[in-house]
PDB file of C-alpha atoms in Angstrom:
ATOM      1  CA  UNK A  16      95.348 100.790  75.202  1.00  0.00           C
ATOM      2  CA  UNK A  17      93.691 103.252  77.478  1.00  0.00           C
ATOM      3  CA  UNK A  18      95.533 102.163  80.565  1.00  0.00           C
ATOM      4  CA  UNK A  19      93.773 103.823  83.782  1.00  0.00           C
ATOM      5  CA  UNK A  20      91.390 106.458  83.297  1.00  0.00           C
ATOM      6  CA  UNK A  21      89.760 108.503  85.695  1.00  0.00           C
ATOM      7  CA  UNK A  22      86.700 110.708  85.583  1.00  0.00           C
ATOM      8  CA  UNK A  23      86.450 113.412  86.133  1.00  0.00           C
ATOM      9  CA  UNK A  24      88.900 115.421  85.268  1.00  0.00           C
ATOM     10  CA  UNK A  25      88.240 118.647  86.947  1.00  0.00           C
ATOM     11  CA  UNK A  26      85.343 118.938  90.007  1.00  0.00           C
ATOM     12  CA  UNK A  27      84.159 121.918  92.061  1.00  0.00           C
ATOM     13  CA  UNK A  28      82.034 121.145  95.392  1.00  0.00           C
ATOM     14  CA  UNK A  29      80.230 122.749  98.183  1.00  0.00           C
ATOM     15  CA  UNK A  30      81.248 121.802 101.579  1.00  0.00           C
ATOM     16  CA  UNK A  31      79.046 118.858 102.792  1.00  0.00           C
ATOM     17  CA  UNK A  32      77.906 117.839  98.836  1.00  0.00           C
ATOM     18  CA  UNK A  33      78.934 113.862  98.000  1.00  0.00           C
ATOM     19  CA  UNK A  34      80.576 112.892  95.105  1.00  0.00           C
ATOM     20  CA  UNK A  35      82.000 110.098  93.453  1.00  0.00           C
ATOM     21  CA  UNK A  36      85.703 110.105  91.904  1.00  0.00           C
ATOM     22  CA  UNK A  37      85.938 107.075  89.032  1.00  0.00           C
ATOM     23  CA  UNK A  38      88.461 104.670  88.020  1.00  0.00           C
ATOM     24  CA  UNK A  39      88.772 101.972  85.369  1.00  0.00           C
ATOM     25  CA  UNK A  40      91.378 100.270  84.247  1.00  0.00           C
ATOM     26  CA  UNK A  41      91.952  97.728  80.831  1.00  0.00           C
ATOM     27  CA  UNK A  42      95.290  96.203  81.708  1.00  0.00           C
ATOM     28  CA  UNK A  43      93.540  93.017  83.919  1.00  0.00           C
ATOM     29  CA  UNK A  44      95.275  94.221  86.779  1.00  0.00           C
ATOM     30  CA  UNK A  45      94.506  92.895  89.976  1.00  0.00           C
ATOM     31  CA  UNK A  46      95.407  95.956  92.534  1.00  0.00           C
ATOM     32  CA  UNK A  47      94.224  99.325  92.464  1.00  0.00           C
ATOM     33  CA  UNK A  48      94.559 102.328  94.307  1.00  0.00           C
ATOM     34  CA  UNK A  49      93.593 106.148  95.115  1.00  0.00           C
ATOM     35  CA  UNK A  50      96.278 108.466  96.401  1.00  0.00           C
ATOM     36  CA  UNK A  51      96.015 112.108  96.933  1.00  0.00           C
ATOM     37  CA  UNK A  52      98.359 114.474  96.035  1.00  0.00           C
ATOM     38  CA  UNK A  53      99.207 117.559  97.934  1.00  0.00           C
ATOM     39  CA  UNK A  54     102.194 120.112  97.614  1.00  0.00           C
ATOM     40  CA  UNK A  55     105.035 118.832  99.747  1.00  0.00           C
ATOM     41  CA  UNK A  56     102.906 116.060 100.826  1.00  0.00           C
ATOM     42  CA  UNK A  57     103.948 113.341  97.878  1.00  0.00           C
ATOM     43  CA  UNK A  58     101.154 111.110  97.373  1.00  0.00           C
ATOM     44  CA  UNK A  59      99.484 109.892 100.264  1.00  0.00           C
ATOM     45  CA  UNK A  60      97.480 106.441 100.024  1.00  0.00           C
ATOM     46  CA  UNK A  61      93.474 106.689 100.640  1.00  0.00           C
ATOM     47  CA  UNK A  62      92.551 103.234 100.052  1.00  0.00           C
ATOM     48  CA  UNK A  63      93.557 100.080  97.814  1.00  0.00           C
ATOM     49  CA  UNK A  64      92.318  97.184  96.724  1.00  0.00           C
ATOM     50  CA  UNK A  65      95.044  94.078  96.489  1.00  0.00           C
ATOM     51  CA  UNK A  66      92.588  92.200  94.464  1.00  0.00           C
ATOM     52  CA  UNK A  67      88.708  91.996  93.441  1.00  0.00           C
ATOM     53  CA  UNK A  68      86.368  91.967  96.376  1.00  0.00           C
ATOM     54  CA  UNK A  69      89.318  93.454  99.008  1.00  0.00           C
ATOM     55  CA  UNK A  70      89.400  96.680  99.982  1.00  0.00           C
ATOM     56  CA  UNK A  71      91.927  97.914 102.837  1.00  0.00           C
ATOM     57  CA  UNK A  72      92.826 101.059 104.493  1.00  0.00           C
ATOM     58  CA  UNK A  73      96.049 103.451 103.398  1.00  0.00           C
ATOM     59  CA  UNK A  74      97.290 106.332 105.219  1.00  0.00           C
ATOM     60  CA  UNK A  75      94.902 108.516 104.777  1.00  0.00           C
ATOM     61  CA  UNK A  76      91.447 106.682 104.757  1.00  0.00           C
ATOM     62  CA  UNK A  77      89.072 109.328 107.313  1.00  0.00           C
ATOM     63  CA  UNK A  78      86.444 111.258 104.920  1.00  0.00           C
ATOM     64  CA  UNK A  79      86.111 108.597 102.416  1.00  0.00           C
ATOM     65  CA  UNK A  80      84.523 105.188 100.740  1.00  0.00           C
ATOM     66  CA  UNK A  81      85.956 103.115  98.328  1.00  0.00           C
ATOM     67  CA  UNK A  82      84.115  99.831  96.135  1.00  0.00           C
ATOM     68  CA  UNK A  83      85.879  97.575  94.065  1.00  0.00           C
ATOM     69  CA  UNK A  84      83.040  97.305  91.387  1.00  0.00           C
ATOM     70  CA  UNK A  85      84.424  94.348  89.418  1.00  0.00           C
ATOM     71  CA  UNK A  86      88.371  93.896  88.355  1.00  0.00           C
ATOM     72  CA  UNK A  87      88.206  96.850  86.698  1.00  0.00           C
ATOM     73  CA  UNK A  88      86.689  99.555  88.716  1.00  0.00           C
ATOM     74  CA  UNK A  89      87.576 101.183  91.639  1.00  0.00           C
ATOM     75  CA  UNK A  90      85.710 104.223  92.714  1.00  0.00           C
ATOM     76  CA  UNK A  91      86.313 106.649  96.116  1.00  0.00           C
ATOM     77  CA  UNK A  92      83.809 108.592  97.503  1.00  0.00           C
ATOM     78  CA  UNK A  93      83.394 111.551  99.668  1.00  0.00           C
ATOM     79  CA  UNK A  94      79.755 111.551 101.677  1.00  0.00           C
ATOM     80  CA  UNK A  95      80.342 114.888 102.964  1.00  0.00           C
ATOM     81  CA  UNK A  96      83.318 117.435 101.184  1.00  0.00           C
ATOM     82  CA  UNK A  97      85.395 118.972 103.694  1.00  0.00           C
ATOM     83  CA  UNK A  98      87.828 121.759 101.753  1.00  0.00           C
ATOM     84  CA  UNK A  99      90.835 119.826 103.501  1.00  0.00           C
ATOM     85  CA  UNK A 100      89.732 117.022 100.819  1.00  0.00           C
ATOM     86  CA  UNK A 101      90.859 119.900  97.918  1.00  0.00           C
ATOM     87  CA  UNK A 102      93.461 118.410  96.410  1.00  0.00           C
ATOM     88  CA  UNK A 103      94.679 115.807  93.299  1.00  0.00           C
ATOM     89  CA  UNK A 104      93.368 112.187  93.215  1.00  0.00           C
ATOM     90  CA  UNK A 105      95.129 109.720  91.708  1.00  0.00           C
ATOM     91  CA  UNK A 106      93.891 106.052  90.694  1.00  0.00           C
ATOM     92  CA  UNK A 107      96.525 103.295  89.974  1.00  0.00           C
ATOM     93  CA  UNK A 108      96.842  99.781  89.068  1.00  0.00           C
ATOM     94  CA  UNK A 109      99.466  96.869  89.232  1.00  0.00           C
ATOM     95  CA  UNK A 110      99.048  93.368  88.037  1.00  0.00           C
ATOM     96  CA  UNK A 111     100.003  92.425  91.927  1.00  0.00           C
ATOM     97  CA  UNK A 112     102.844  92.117  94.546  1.00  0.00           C
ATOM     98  CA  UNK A 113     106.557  91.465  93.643  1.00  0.00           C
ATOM     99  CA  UNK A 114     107.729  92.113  90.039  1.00  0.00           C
ATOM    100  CA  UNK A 115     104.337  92.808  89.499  1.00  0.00           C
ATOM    101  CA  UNK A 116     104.274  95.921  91.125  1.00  0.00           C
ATOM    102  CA  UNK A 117     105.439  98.410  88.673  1.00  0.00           C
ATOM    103  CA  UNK A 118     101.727 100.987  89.294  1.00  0.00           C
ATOM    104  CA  UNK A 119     100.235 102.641  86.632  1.00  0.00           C
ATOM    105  CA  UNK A 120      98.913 106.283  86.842  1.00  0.00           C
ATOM    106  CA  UNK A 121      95.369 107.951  85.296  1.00  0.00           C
ATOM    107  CA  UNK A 122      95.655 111.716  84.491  1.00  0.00           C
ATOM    108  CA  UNK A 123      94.471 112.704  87.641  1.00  0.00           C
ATOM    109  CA  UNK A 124      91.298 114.350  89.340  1.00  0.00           C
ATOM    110  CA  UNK A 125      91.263 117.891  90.506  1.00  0.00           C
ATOM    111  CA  UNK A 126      88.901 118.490  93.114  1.00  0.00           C
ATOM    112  CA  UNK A 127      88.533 122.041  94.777  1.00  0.00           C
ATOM    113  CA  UNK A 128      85.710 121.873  97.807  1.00  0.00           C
ATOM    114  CA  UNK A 129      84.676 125.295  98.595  1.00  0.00           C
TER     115      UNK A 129
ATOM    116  CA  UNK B  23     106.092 103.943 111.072  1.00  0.00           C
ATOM    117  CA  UNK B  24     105.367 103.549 107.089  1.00  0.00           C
ATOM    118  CA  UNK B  25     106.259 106.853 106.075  1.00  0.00           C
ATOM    119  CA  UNK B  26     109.217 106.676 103.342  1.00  0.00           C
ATOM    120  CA  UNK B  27     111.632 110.216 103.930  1.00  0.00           C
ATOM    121  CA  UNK B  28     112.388 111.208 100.944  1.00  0.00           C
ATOM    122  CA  UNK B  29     115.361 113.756 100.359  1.00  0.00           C
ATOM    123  CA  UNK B  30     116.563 116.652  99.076  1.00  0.00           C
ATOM    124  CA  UNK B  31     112.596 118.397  98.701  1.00  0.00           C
ATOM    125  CA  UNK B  32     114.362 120.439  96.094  1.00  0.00           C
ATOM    126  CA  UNK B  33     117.287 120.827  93.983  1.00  0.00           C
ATOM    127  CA  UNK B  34     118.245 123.602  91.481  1.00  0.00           C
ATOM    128  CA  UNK B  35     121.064 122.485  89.414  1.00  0.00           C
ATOM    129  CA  UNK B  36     123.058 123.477  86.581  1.00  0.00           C
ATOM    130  CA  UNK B  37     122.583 122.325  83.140  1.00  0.00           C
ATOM    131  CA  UNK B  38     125.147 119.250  82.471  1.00  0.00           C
ATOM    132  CA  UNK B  39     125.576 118.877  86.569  1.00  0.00           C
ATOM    133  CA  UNK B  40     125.197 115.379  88.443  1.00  0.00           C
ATOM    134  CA  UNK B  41     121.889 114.531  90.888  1.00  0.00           C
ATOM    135  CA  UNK B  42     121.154 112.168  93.665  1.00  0.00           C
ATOM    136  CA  UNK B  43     118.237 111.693  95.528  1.00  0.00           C
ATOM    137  CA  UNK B  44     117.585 109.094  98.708  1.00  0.00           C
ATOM    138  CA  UNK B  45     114.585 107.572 100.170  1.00  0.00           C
ATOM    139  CA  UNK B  46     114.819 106.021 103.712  1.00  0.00           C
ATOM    140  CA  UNK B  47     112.422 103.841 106.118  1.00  0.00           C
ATOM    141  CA  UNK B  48     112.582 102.182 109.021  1.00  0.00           C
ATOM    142  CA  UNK B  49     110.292  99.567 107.472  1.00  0.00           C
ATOM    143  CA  UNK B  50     111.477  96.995 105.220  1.00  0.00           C
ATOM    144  CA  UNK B  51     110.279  96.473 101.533  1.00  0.00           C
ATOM    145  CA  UNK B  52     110.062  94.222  99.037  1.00  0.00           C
ATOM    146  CA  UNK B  53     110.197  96.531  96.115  1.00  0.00           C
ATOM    147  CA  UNK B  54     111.316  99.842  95.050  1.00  0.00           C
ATOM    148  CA  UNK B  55     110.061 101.969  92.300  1.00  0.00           C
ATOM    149  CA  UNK B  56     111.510 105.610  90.995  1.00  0.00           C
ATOM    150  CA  UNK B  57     108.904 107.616  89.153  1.00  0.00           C
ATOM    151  CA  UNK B  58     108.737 111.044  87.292  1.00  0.00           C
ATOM    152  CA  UNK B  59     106.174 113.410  87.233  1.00  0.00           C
ATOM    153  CA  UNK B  60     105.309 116.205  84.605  1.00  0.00           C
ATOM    154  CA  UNK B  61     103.135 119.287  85.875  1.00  0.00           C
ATOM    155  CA  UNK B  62      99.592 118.263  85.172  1.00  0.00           C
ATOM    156  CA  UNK B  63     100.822 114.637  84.341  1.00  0.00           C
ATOM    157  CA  UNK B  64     100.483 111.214  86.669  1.00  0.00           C
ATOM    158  CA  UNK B  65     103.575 110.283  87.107  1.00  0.00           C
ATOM    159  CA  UNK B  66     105.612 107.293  84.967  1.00  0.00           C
ATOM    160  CA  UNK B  67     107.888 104.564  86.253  1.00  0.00           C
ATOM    161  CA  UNK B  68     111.252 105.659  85.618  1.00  0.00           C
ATOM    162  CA  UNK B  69     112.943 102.120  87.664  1.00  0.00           C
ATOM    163  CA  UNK B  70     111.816  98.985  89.299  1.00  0.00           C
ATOM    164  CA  UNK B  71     114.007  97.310  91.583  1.00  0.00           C
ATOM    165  CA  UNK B  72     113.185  94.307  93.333  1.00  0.00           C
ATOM    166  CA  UNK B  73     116.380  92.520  95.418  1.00  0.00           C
ATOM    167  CA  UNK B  74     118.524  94.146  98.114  1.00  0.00           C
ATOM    168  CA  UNK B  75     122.065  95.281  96.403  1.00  0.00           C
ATOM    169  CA  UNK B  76     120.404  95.329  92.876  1.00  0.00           C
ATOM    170  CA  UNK B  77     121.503  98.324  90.874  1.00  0.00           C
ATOM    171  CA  UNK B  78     119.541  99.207  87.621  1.00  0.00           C
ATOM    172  CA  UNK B  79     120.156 101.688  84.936  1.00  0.00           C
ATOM    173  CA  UNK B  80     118.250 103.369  82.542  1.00  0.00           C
ATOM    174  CA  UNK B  81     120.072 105.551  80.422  1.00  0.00           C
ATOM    175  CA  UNK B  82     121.857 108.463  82.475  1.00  0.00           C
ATOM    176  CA  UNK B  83     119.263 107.240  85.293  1.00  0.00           C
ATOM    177  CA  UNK B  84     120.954 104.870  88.087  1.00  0.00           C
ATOM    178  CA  UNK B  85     118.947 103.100  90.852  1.00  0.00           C
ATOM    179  CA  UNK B  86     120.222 101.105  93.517  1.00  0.00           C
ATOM    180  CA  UNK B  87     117.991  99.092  96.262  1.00  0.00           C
ATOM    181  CA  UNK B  88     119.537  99.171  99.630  1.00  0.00           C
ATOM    182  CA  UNK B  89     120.964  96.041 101.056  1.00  0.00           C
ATOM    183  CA  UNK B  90     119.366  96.384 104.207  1.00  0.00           C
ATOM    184  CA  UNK B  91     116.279  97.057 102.290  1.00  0.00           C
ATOM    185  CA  UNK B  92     114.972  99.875 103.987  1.00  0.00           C
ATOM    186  CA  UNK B  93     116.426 102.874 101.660  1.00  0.00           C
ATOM    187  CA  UNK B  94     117.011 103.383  97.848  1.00  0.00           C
ATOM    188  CA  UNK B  95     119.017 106.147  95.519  1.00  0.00           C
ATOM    189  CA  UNK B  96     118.462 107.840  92.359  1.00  0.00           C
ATOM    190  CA  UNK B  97     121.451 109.683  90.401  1.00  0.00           C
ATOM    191  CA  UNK B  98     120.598 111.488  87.129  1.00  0.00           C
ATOM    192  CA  UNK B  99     123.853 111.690  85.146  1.00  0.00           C
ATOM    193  CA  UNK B 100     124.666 114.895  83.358  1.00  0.00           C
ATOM    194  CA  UNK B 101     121.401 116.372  83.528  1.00  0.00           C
ATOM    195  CA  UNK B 102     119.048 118.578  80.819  1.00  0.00           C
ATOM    196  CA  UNK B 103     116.290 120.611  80.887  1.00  0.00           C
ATOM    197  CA  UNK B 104     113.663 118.207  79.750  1.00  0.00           C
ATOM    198  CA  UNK B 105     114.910 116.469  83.598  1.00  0.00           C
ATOM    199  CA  UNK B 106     112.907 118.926  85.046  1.00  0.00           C
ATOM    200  CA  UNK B 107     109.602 117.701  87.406  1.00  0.00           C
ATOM    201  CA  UNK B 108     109.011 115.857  90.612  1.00  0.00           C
ATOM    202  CA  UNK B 109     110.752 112.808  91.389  1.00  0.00           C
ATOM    203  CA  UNK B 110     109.253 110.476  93.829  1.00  0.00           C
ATOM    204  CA  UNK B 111     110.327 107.042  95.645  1.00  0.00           C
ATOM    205  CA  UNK B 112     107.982 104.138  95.887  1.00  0.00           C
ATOM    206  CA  UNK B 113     108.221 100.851  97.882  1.00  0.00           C
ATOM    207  CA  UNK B 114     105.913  97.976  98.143  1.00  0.00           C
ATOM    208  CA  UNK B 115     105.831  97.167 101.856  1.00  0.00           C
ATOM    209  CA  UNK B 116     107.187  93.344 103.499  1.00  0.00           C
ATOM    210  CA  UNK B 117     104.328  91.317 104.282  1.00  0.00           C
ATOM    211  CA  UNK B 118     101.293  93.916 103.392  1.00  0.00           C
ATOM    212  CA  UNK B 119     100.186  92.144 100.342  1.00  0.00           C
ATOM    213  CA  UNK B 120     100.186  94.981  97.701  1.00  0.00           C
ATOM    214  CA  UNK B 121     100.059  98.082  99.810  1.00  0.00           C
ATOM    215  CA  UNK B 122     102.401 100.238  97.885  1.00  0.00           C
ATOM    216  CA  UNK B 123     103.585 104.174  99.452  1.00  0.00           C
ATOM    217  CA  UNK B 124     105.136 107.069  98.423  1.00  0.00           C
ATOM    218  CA  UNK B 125     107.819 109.661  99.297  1.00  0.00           C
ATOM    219  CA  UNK B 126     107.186 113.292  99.132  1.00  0.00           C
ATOM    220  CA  UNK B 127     108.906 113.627  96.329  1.00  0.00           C
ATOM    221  CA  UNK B 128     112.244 116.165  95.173  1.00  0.00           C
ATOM    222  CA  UNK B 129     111.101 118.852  92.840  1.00  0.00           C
ATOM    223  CA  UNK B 130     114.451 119.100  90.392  1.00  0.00           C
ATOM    224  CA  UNK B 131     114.844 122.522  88.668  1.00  0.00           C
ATOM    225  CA  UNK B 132     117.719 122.446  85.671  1.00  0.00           C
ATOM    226  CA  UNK B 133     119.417 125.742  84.448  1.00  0.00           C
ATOM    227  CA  UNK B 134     120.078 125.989  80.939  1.00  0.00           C
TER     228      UNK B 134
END
């Protein structure tokens, strides 16, 4: 099983290019999520998706777009890098709410804006 | 508001030593999760805990979900080297279907 993979791995942008970060998972779960992760910052919640066709604002939504392509795919945008977006993405899924919770973690996304 | 205050930010322990590390709220969850990180790693679900008072072990790990269901605890038990990396809290909140946040995390440093 592949689990959550994200793509791409590494990414370099100019201020004020677009890209988009992507997500997929295999497990049939029905929430996913993109954090970023900053030093001394933990990881902060950009946007989730509780289930296929919802999408809902985190804690740190401004400077970004999120689509919940089908079940499995859950991509997050940036129209415009800013370098305060440099940082680590992370996607995750769980099957749901309750003892379904238990997230699952892709390998991560560096992205530097310069 | 949502924010889960996660402490100590660091430790640096001896080899063989105890840990504990605390996450606090004022909101109230439904769940609480423990995970480890490894540098250049996501990180990986260490506990799950899911019912005020419930404590859970696995191996020298111990995890206990607050009974007023706003904080949780993580003791490592007679640590090693290979303990080393970022520990962070997580906590599905009450009554926000799925929205699930994170602590800040306690980088743990072991001496051999």
């Amino acid at each position: 099983n592949a689990g959550v993979t994200q793509t791409p791995k590494f990414q370099v942008l100019k201020t004020g290019q677009s890209m988009t970060l992507q997500c997929a998972q295999d497990m049939n779960h029905n929430s996913m999520y993109w954090y970023r992760q900053d030093p001394g910052m933990g990881l902060r919640l950009i946007y989730y998706s509780a289930s296929e066709g919802t999408t809902d604002k985190g804690e740190v939504p401004n400077g970004y777009n999120v689509s919940r392509l089908n079940k499995r795919e859950f991509s997050l945008r940036l129209e415009s890098a800013a370098p305060s977006q440099t940082s680590v993405y992370f996607c995750a899924s769980t099957r749901g709410t309750g003892r379904n919770t238990e997230a699952f973690f892709g390998q991560g996304t560096r992205l530097t804006v310069v | 508001g949502q924010q889960l205050n996660q402490s100590p930010q660091s430790m640096f322990i001896q080899e063989g030593e105890d840990v504990s590390m605390n996450c606090t709220s004022s909101s109230i969850f439904n769940t609480w999760l423990w995970y480890k990180q490894d540098p250049g790693e996501g990180p990986v679900l260490l506990i799950a805990l899911y019912k005020a008072g419930e404590l859970t072990s696995n191996g020298r790990l111990t995890a206990q979900f607050g009974i007023t269901r706003k904080d949780s605890f993580l003791n490592i038990s007679a640590s090693i080297p290979s303990d080393v990396g970022i520990y962070f809290c997580a906590g599905q909140l009450h009554n926000q279907g799925g929205k699930l946040i994170f602590g800040q995390g306690t980088e743990l440093s072991v001496k051999p």
